Amino acid sequence: MEKSPEEVHPVKVFGWAATDTSGTLSPFKFSRRATGDKDVKLKILYCGICHSDLHQLKNEWGFSKYPMVPGHEIVGEVAEVGSKVEKFKVGDKAGVGCLVGSCRSCENCNNDIENYCSKGIATYSAMYHDGTPTYGGYSDIIVVDEHFVVRVPENMPLAAAAPLLCAGITTYSPLRYFGLDKPGLHVGVVGLGGLGHVGVKFAKALGVKVTVISTSQSKQKEAIEHLGADSFLISSDPDQLQAAMGTMDGILDTVAATHPVLPLIGLLKTNGKLIMLGGVAKPLDLPIFPLLMGRKLVAGSGIGGMKETQEMIDFAAKHNITADIEVIPMDYVNTAMERLAKADVKYRFVIDVAKTLKPDE
């Protein structure tokens, strides 16, 4: 006889979920599996709100599953470990990012890029190995295989570390992989939001010259004085674009909305690389001749493997890199989503789960 969901998943959990494409979140009771031999049970303290949470809540990418408990920028305290867990003990500070599973045997998994495994399992709105849905970090507890749990260094403030588990690795990984991590290189960062602002911080810590590329003049002071960018370029100003033509070794494009890429290709040097990081729902217009005339590359990059995610957070701790955050209570989450849609946040909302998620809501 088939086991009931309560028997398969005996751990009672409370969170906030959306039940349809309106994306409106409300209190939701559900359950998680018991802590297996290799599992870590995490008491969630904070969870960042990623722009992809907004896309997913409204099914803008077309593969959302409801009810949906979003959240893949999770930090907390280890509450329980399975008998075969080696890396964690009760009381440790730990984090969970965008992945909670993969096949662990394909070429990508063997090369520590589980994020590109064709059977990768997202932290929420996916199906786990056992055929049950995954639920994310807008909740009080999560149970995850230790392979997909990251140690959070002691000196890191937990709330401001949470967004690094998505925004941090999403920008750190391409800087490393595409060789844009060497002092003296010139890297552009398009968009100064959740991804862009940590991209600037990582690039500067790696010793490169950074130009922030934005449509918003109002962000210039913030980019240079607060985030440490070397220069600022208004992407809608033809004179500024002309003056910067052919000056950049690479560009991280973090914009998740439809936007022109031709001006960005023009900013690249010969052999320059335009790396797309934003989940733009509609196809972009990509002219080919500007690529041919400079052996230029347009590429994509999505988060990073677990080994690199740990490397990223250790690097961030060493260089005092954290996200700039606005901490919010759980019941503010729908308002936060409305503000996020208008880019009204500097630069990442983080939910104070431990203090404000109340099971009696």
Tab-separated table of C-alpha atoms in Angstrom:
chain	number	residue	atom	x	y	z
A	1	MET	CA	0.000	0.000	0.000
A	2	GLU	CA	1.262	3.450	-0.926
A	3	LYS	CA	2.373	5.635	1.958
A	4	SER	CA	0.455	8.824	2.629
A	5	PRO	CA	2.256	12.163	2.134
A	6	GLU	CA	2.309	12.544	5.916
A	7	GLU	CA	4.220	9.275	6.291
A	8	VAL	CA	6.692	10.104	3.510
A	9	HIS	CA	7.123	13.662	4.812
A	10	PRO	CA	6.479	13.672	8.570
A	11	VAL	CA	8.139	17.024	9.377
A	12	LYS	CA	5.484	19.725	9.762
A	13	VAL	CA	6.560	23.002	8.187
A	14	PHE	CA	5.044	26.447	7.905
A	15	GLY	CA	5.666	28.957	5.165
A	16	TRP	CA	4.073	31.299	2.672
A	17	ALA	CA	2.972	30.069	-0.737
A	18	ALA	CA	1.340	31.217	-3.957
A	19	THR	CA	-1.437	29.014	-5.298
A	20	ASP	CA	-1.842	30.502	-8.791
A	21	THR	CA	-0.340	32.895	-11.346
A	22	SER	CA	-1.559	35.956	-9.446
A	23	GLY	CA	1.602	35.314	-7.446
A	24	THR	CA	-0.040	36.451	-4.216
A	25	LEU	CA	1.562	34.743	-1.228
A	26	SER	CA	-0.302	33.635	1.892
A	27	PRO	CA	0.337	31.365	4.922
A	28	PHE	CA	0.716	27.691	3.985
A	29	LYS	CA	1.184	24.523	6.019
A	30	PHE	CA	3.055	21.617	4.438
A	31	SER	CA	5.540	18.904	5.323
A	32	ARG	CA	9.098	17.868	4.536
A	33	ARG	CA	10.890	14.549	4.636
A	34	ALA	CA	12.537	13.247	7.776
A	35	THR	CA	16.296	13.850	7.966
A	36	GLY	CA	17.934	11.053	5.948
A	37	ASP	CA	21.436	9.632	6.450
A	38	LYS	CA	23.061	12.319	4.297
A	39	ASP	CA	20.594	15.117	5.004
A	40	VAL	CA	20.952	18.367	6.881
A	41	LYS	CA	17.883	19.871	8.519
A	42	LEU	CA	18.174	23.640	8.592
A	43	LYS	CA	16.242	26.024	10.818
A	44	ILE	CA	15.825	28.920	8.394
A	45	LEU	CA	16.824	32.309	9.802
A	46	TYR	CA	16.794	34.478	6.670
A	47	CYS	CA	15.771	34.119	3.036
A	48	GLY	CA	16.525	36.592	0.251
A	49	ILE	CA	13.964	37.547	-2.386
A	50	CYS	CA	15.427	36.981	-5.848
A	51	HIS	CA	14.024	38.563	-9.008
A	52	SER	CA	13.461	35.037	-10.302
A	53	ASP	CA	11.037	34.472	-7.408
A	54	LEU	CA	8.865	37.164	-8.964
A	55	HIS	CA	9.104	35.587	-12.454
A	56	GLN	CA	8.285	32.156	-11.049
A	57	LEU	CA	5.372	33.321	-8.876
A	58	LYS	CA	3.647	34.713	-11.973
A	59	ASN	CA	4.711	31.793	-14.222
A	60	GLU	CA	6.484	34.205	-16.584
A	61	TRP	CA	8.917	31.464	-17.610
A	62	GLY	CA	6.168	28.915	-18.201
A	63	PHE	CA	7.216	26.090	-15.872
A	64	SER	CA	5.931	27.132	-12.441
A	65	LYS	CA	4.296	24.541	-10.164
A	66	TYR	CA	1.697	25.475	-7.557
A	67	PRO	CA	1.345	25.668	-4.644
A	68	MET	CA	4.729	27.370	-4.666
A	69	VAL	CA	6.889	28.257	-1.686
A	70	PRO	CA	9.644	30.389	-3.259
A	71	GLY	CA	13.080	31.209	-1.898
A	72	HIS	CA	16.561	30.032	-2.889
A	73	GLU	CA	18.775	32.407	-0.914
A	74	ILE	CA	18.525	30.588	2.390
A	75	VAL	CA	20.686	30.850	5.493
A	76	GLY	CA	20.076	29.251	8.835
A	77	GLU	CA	21.319	27.063	11.626
A	78	VAL	CA	21.787	23.314	11.410
A	79	ALA	CA	19.111	21.714	13.615
A	80	GLU	CA	19.758	18.052	12.820
A	81	VAL	CA	22.180	15.968	10.723
A	82	GLY	CA	21.911	12.459	9.316
A	83	SER	CA	24.210	9.677	10.516
A	84	LYS	CA	26.456	9.868	7.418
A	85	VAL	CA	26.776	13.654	7.250
A	86	GLU	CA	30.445	14.676	7.356
A	87	LYS	CA	30.592	18.427	6.743
A	88	PHE	CA	28.094	19.780	9.269
A	89	LYS	CA	27.148	19.512	12.912
A	90	VAL	CA	24.197	20.837	14.893
A	91	GLY	CA	24.571	24.573	15.506
A	92	ASP	CA	26.623	25.312	12.382
A	93	LYS	CA	25.609	28.259	10.201
A	94	ALA	CA	24.803	27.051	6.694
A	95	GLY	CA	23.111	28.056	3.483
A	96	VAL	CA	21.114	26.612	0.606
A	97	GLY	CA	21.045	28.223	-2.817
A	98	CYS	CA	19.246	27.420	-6.061
A	99	LEU	CA	19.907	23.665	-6.138
A	100	VAL	CA	18.865	20.811	-3.859
A	101	GLY	CA	19.657	17.845	-6.122
A	102	SER	CA	21.256	16.509	-9.311
A	103	CYS	CA	22.034	13.086	-10.787
A	104	ARG	CA	25.552	13.127	-9.230
A	105	SER	CA	26.914	10.866	-11.993
A	106	CYS	CA	26.899	12.743	-15.331
A	107	GLU	CA	29.855	14.580	-16.839
A	108	ASN	CA	28.662	17.923	-15.476
A	109	CYS	CA	28.191	16.586	-11.946
A	110	ASN	CA	31.597	14.876	-12.073
A	111	ASN	CA	33.131	18.214	-13.112
A	112	ASP	CA	31.544	20.083	-10.193
A	113	ILE	CA	29.041	21.937	-12.362
A	114	GLU	CA	25.888	20.328	-10.998
A	115	ASN	CA	24.073	23.531	-11.965
A	116	TYR	CA	24.216	22.323	-15.600
A	117	CYS	CA	23.078	18.754	-14.847
A	118	SER	CA	20.089	17.887	-17.052
A	119	LYS	CA	18.482	16.312	-13.991
A	120	GLY	CA	19.248	19.169	-11.625
A	121	ILE	CA	16.568	19.830	-9.017
A	122	ALA	CA	15.705	23.421	-8.179
A	123	THR	CA	15.119	24.414	-4.571
A	124	TYR	CA	11.484	25.167	-5.309
A	125	SER	CA	8.882	24.592	-8.044
A	126	ALA	CA	10.540	21.325	-9.106
A	127	MET	CA	10.134	17.617	-8.414
A	128	TYR	CA	12.508	15.836	-6.017
A	129	HIS	CA	13.959	12.334	-6.580
A	130	ASP	CA	11.038	10.838	-4.670
A	131	GLY	CA	8.451	12.477	-6.928
A	132	THR	CA	7.350	15.100	-4.412
A	133	PRO	CA	7.451	18.869	-5.042
A	134	THR	CA	10.319	21.001	-3.744
A	135	TYR	CA	9.468	23.968	-1.550
A	136	GLY	CA	11.835	26.862	-0.897
A	137	GLY	CA	12.985	29.133	1.864
A	138	TYR	CA	9.923	31.272	2.596
A	139	SER	CA	9.426	28.704	5.371
A	140	ASP	CA	10.780	27.774	8.797
A	141	ILE	CA	12.588	24.483	8.040
A	142	ILE	CA	14.274	22.863	5.040
A	143	VAL	CA	15.830	19.409	4.691
A	144	VAL	CA	18.599	19.108	2.075
A	145	ASP	CA	21.273	16.585	1.076
A	146	GLU	CA	24.532	17.858	2.593
A	147	HIS	CA	26.165	18.004	-0.859
A	148	PHE	CA	23.910	20.950	-1.664
A	149	VAL	CA	24.471	22.801	1.604
A	150	VAL	CA	27.122	25.519	1.910
A	151	ARG	CA	29.101	26.419	5.033
A	152	VAL	CA	28.625	30.075	5.942
A	153	PRO	CA	31.852	31.508	7.419
A	154	GLU	CA	31.609	32.649	11.038
A	155	ASN	CA	32.436	36.284	10.311
A	156	MET	CA	29.612	36.776	7.788
A	157	PRO	CA	26.448	38.620	8.803
A	158	LEU	CA	23.797	36.050	7.948
A	159	ALA	CA	21.073	38.277	6.516
A	160	ALA	CA	23.458	40.032	4.134
A	161	ALA	CA	25.101	36.728	3.159
A	162	ALA	CA	21.818	35.134	2.033
A	163	PRO	CA	21.625	36.802	-1.429
A	164	LEU	CA	25.149	35.652	-2.254
A	165	LEU	CA	23.766	32.107	-2.618
A	166	CYS	CA	22.102	33.197	-5.853
A	167	ALA	CA	23.146	36.731	-6.837
A	168	GLY	CA	26.696	36.191	-5.589
A	169	ILE	CA	27.449	32.939	-7.390
A	170	THR	CA	25.621	34.132	-10.538
A	171	THR	CA	28.135	36.948	-10.942
A	172	TYR	CA	31.238	35.320	-9.404
A	173	SER	CA	31.116	32.221	-11.630
A	174	PRO	CA	31.272	33.991	-15.029
A	175	LEU	CA	33.996	36.368	-13.827
A	176	ARG	CA	36.095	33.294	-13.028
A	177	TYR	CA	35.120	31.021	-15.925
A	178	PHE	CA	35.488	33.636	-18.676
A	179	GLY	CA	38.795	34.912	-17.285
A	180	LEU	CA	37.464	38.331	-16.317
A	181	ASP	CA	39.218	38.058	-12.958
A	182	LYS	CA	42.650	39.460	-13.704
A	183	PRO	CA	43.915	42.832	-12.510
A	184	GLY	CA	44.093	45.372	-15.321
A	185	LEU	CA	41.104	44.050	-17.264
A	186	HIS	CA	38.077	46.286	-17.842
A	187	VAL	CA	34.634	44.818	-17.100
A	188	GLY	CA	31.242	46.419	-17.601
A	189	VAL	CA	28.262	45.568	-15.388
A	190	VAL	CA	24.867	46.268	-16.935
A	191	GLY	CA	22.103	46.949	-14.441
A	192	LEU	CA	22.621	47.944	-10.834
A	193	GLY	CA	20.114	45.699	-9.077
A	194	GLY	CA	20.392	42.600	-6.929
A	195	LEU	CA	22.842	40.880	-9.286
A	196	GLY	CA	24.643	43.963	-10.555
A	197	HIS	CA	25.586	45.456	-7.214
A	198	VAL	CA	27.284	42.254	-5.991
A	199	GLY	CA	28.858	41.800	-9.440
A	200	VAL	CA	30.559	45.173	-9.005
A	201	LYS	CA	31.833	44.166	-5.561
A	202	PHE	CA	33.256	40.832	-6.748
A	203	ALA	CA	34.872	42.365	-9.832
A	204	LYS	CA	36.539	45.086	-7.764
A	205	ALA	CA	37.780	42.515	-5.219
A	206	LEU	CA	39.329	40.574	-8.123
A	207	GLY	CA	41.243	43.700	-9.117
A	208	VAL	CA	39.541	44.636	-12.384
A	209	LYS	CA	38.439	48.063	-13.563
A	210	VAL	CA	34.632	48.283	-13.418
A	211	THR	CA	32.215	50.440	-15.371
A	212	VAL	CA	28.554	50.353	-14.389
A	213	ILE	CA	26.263	50.613	-17.424
A	214	SER	CA	22.770	51.837	-16.592
A	215	THR	CA	19.784	53.679	-18.026
A	216	SER	CA	19.453	55.583	-14.773
A	217	GLN	CA	21.667	58.640	-14.188
A	218	SER	CA	20.464	58.689	-10.572
A	219	LYS	CA	22.536	55.595	-9.792
A	220	GLN	CA	25.889	57.174	-10.709
A	221	LYS	CA	26.802	58.472	-7.264
A	222	GLU	CA	25.805	55.198	-5.604
A	223	ALA	CA	27.778	53.121	-8.132
A	224	ILE	CA	31.007	55.048	-7.754
A	225	GLU	CA	30.984	56.316	-4.164
A	226	HIS	CA	29.298	53.406	-2.418
A	227	LEU	CA	29.981	50.333	-4.546
A	228	GLY	CA	33.426	51.406	-5.714
A	229	ALA	CA	32.920	51.317	-9.497
A	230	ASP	CA	35.576	53.171	-11.480
A	231	SER	CA	33.198	54.775	-13.953
A	232	PHE	CA	29.562	55.039	-14.970
A	233	LEU	CA	28.005	54.993	-18.407
A	234	ILE	CA	24.445	55.946	-19.398
A	235	SER	CA	23.440	53.326	-21.963
A	236	SER	CA	20.893	55.639	-23.617
A	237	ASP	CA	23.462	58.396	-24.256
A	238	PRO	CA	24.971	57.976	-27.762
A	239	ASP	CA	27.931	60.254	-26.967
A	240	GLN	CA	28.916	58.238	-23.899
A	241	LEU	CA	28.534	54.968	-25.801
A	242	GLN	CA	30.668	56.286	-28.668
A	243	ALA	CA	33.413	57.411	-26.297
A	244	ALA	CA	33.550	53.966	-24.667
A	245	MET	CA	33.443	51.882	-27.884
A	246	GLY	CA	35.927	49.028	-27.928
A	247	THR	CA	37.203	49.565	-24.376
A	248	MET	CA	35.882	46.576	-22.405
A	249	ASP	CA	37.262	43.053	-22.089
A	250	GLY	CA	33.949	41.703	-20.876
A	251	ILE	CA	30.463	42.692	-19.791
A	252	LEU	CA	28.153	41.066	-17.256
A	253	ASP	CA	24.595	41.824	-18.392
A	254	THR	CA	22.323	41.357	-15.376
A	255	VAL	CA	19.149	42.907	-16.825
A	256	ALA	CA	16.104	40.624	-16.764
A	257	ALA	CA	13.934	42.805	-19.040
A	258	THR	CA	14.028	43.125	-22.829
A	259	HIS	CA	16.787	45.535	-23.850
A	260	PRO	CA	19.078	46.209	-26.842
A	261	VAL	CA	22.375	44.278	-26.902
A	262	LEU	CA	23.922	45.924	-29.998
A	263	PRO	CA	25.264	48.933	-28.029
A	264	LEU	CA	26.827	46.531	-25.513
A	265	ILE	CA	28.569	44.514	-28.236
A	266	GLY	CA	30.016	47.793	-29.488
A	267	LEU	CA	31.613	48.472	-26.109
A	268	LEU	CA	33.654	45.254	-26.297
A	269	LYS	CA	37.246	45.041	-27.457
A	270	THR	CA	38.230	42.455	-30.064
A	271	ASN	CA	37.718	39.017	-28.434
A	272	GLY	CA	35.448	40.658	-25.868
A	273	LYS	CA	32.749	38.662	-24.072
A	274	LEU	CA	29.167	39.681	-23.366
A	275	ILE	CA	27.827	37.364	-20.647
A	276	MET	CA	24.045	37.244	-20.234
A	277	LEU	CA	22.911	36.620	-16.649
A	278	GLY	CA	19.340	37.958	-16.541
A	279	GLY	CA	16.430	35.624	-17.252
A	280	VAL	CA	14.884	37.622	-20.082
A	281	ALA	CA	11.597	35.932	-20.975
A	282	LYS	CA	11.436	37.041	-24.635
A	283	PRO	CA	14.140	36.541	-27.298
A	284	LEU	CA	16.524	39.460	-27.756
A	285	ASP	CA	17.510	40.901	-31.122
A	286	LEU	CA	21.081	39.702	-31.715
A	287	PRO	CA	22.877	41.178	-34.757
A	288	ILE	CA	25.603	38.855	-36.040
A	289	PHE	CA	27.933	41.112	-38.072
A	290	PRO	CA	29.221	43.039	-35.030
A	291	LEU	CA	30.276	39.664	-33.569
A	292	LEU	CA	32.063	38.603	-36.755
A	293	MET	CA	33.927	41.884	-37.042
A	294	GLY	CA	35.601	41.512	-33.658
A	295	ARG	CA	35.535	37.795	-32.863
A	296	LYS	CA	33.200	38.699	-30.039
A	297	LEU	CA	31.334	36.256	-27.854
A	298	VAL	CA	27.809	36.345	-26.462
A	299	ALA	CA	27.394	33.703	-23.772
A	300	GLY	CA	25.149	32.783	-20.886
A	301	SER	CA	25.910	31.651	-17.361
A	302	GLY	CA	23.614	30.290	-14.666
A	303	ILE	CA	24.543	30.182	-10.976
A	304	GLY	CA	27.448	27.757	-10.273
A	305	GLY	CA	28.317	24.320	-8.932
A	306	MET	CA	28.501	23.542	-5.239
A	307	LYS	CA	32.304	23.578	-5.023
A	308	GLU	CA	32.423	27.011	-6.661
A	309	THR	CA	29.551	28.296	-4.512
A	310	GLN	CA	31.549	27.427	-1.403
A	311	GLU	CA	34.625	29.071	-2.935
A	312	MET	CA	32.541	32.180	-3.677
A	313	ILE	CA	31.197	32.553	-0.144
A	314	ASP	CA	34.661	31.979	1.357
A	315	PHE	CA	36.069	34.631	-1.022
A	316	ALA	CA	33.244	36.997	-0.039
A	317	ALA	CA	33.993	36.495	3.665
A	318	LYS	CA	37.702	37.160	3.091
A	319	HIS	CA	36.979	40.384	1.182
A	320	ASN	CA	34.036	41.525	3.330
A	321	ILE	CA	31.588	41.265	0.445
A	322	THR	CA	27.913	41.099	1.350
A	323	ALA	CA	24.724	42.166	-0.387
A	324	ASP	CA	23.122	45.525	0.393
A	325	ILE	CA	19.799	44.535	1.884
A	326	GLU	CA	16.491	45.694	3.278
A	327	VAL	CA	15.321	43.241	5.943
A	328	ILE	CA	11.564	42.738	5.988
A	329	PRO	CA	9.005	40.763	8.012
A	330	MET	CA	7.300	37.790	6.378
A	331	ASP	CA	3.910	39.480	6.150
A	332	TYR	CA	5.428	42.296	4.063
A	333	VAL	CA	6.351	39.892	1.276
A	334	ASN	CA	3.554	40.792	-1.170
A	335	THR	CA	4.352	44.494	-0.874
A	336	ALA	CA	8.026	43.645	-1.367
A	337	MET	CA	7.154	41.840	-4.615
A	338	GLU	CA	5.282	44.912	-5.873
A	339	ARG	CA	8.274	47.094	-5.040
A	340	LEU	CA	10.697	44.619	-6.627
A	341	ALA	CA	8.683	44.743	-9.870
A	342	LYS	CA	9.312	48.510	-9.887
A	343	ALA	CA	13.006	48.075	-8.944
A	344	ASP	CA	12.243	49.917	-5.701
A	345	VAL	CA	14.845	48.238	-3.491
A	346	LYS	CA	18.531	48.744	-2.701
A	347	TYR	CA	19.362	46.084	-3.610
A	348	ARG	CA	17.876	42.941	-2.154
A	349	PHE	CA	14.963	42.214	0.146
A	350	VAL	CA	15.727	39.624	2.823
A	351	ILE	CA	12.963	38.081	4.912
A	352	ASP	CA	13.662	37.758	8.634
A	353	VAL	CA	12.146	34.288	8.786
A	354	ALA	CA	13.159	33.360	12.332
A	355	LYS	CA	11.689	36.454	13.971
A	356	THR	CA	8.614	37.097	11.830
A	357	LEU	CA	7.264	33.836	10.396
A	358	LYS	CA	4.493	32.898	12.800
A	359	PRO	CA	2.801	29.492	12.400
A	360	ASP	CA	-0.461	30.821	13.797
A	361	GLU	CA	-0.940	33.316	10.957
